[in-house]
Short mmCIF file of C-alpha atoms in Angstrom, two decimals:
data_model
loop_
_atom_site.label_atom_id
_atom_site.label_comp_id
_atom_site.label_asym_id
_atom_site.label_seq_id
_atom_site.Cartn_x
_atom_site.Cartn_y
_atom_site.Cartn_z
CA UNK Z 1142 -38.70 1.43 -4.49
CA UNK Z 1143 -35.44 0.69 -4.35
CA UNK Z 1144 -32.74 3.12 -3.31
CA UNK Z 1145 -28.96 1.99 -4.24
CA UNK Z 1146 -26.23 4.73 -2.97
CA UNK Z 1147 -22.69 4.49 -5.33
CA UNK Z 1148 -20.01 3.62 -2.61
CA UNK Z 1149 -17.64 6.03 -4.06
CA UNK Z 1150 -20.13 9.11 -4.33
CA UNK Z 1151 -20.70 8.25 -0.26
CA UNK Z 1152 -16.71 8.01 0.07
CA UNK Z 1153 -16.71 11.29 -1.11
CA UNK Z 1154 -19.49 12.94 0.53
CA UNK Z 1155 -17.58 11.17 4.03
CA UNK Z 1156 -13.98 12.36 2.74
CA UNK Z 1157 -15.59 16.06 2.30
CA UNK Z 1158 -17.38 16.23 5.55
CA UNK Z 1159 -14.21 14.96 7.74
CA UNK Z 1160 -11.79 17.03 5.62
CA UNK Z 1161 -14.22 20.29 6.82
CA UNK Z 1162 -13.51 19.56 10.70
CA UNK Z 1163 -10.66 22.09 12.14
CA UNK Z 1164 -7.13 20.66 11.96
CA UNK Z 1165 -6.42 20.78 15.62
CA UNK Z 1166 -9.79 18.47 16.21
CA UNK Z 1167 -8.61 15.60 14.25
CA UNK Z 1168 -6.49 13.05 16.74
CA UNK Z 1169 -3.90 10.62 15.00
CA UNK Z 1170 -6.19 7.74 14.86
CA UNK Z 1171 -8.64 10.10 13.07
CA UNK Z 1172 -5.81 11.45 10.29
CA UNK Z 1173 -4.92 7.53 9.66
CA UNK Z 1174 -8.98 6.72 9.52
CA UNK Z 1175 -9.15 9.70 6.72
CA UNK Z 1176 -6.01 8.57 4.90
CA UNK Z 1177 -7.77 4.55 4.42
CA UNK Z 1178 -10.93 6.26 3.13
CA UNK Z 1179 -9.10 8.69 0.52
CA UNK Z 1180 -7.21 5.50 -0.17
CA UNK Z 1181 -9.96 3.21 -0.70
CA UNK Z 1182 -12.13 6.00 -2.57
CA UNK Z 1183 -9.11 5.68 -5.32
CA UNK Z 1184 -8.73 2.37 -5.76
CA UNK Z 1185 -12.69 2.27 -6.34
CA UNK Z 1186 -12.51 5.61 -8.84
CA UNK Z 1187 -9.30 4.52 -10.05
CA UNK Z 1188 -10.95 1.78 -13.02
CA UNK Z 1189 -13.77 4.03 -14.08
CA UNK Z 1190 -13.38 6.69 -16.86
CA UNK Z 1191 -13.71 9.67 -14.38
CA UNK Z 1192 -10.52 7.90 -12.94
CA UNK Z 1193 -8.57 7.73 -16.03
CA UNK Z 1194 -9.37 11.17 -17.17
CA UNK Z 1195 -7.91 11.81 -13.85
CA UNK Z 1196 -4.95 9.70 -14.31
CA UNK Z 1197 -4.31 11.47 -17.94
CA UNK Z 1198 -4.25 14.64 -17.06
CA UNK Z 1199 -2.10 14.02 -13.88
CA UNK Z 1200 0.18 12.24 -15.91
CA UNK Z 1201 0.13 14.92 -18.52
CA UNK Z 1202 1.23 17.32 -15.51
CA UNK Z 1203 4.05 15.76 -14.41
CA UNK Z 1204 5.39 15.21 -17.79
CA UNK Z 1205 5.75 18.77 -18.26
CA UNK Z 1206 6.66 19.24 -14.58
CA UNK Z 1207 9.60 16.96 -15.75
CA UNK Z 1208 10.16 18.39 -19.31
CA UNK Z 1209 10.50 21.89 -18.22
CA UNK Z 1210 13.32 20.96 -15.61
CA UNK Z 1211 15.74 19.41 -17.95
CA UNK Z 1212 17.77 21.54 -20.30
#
């Protein structure tokens, strides 16, 4: 039996659990630890299609974010 774990579905399970801890528990060092996981989790989402649905929509977003402030 062999047992293979995605690395960005265990990314995400790590970026959920330290994002649950209490604000005022994290040190520096631990905020700058969560930003290089979120980080690496989207550079590793970032070529699948989940990532470029992603991309689409946010791009989609700020296009009308952008459209609807100009006269």
């Amino acid at each position: 039996m062999v047992l293979s774990i995605n690395v960005a579905v265990l990314l995400a399970v790590i970026i959920v659990v330290r994002l649950r801890r209490r604000t005022h528990a994290r040190s520096r060092d631990d905020e700058k630890l969560t930003v290089v996981i979120v980080l690496v989790f989207g550079v590793l989402i970032a070529p699948t299609a989940f990532g470029q649905t992603i991309l689409d929509v946010v791009g989609q977003l700020a296009q009308g974010v952008t459209q609807s402030g100009s006269p």
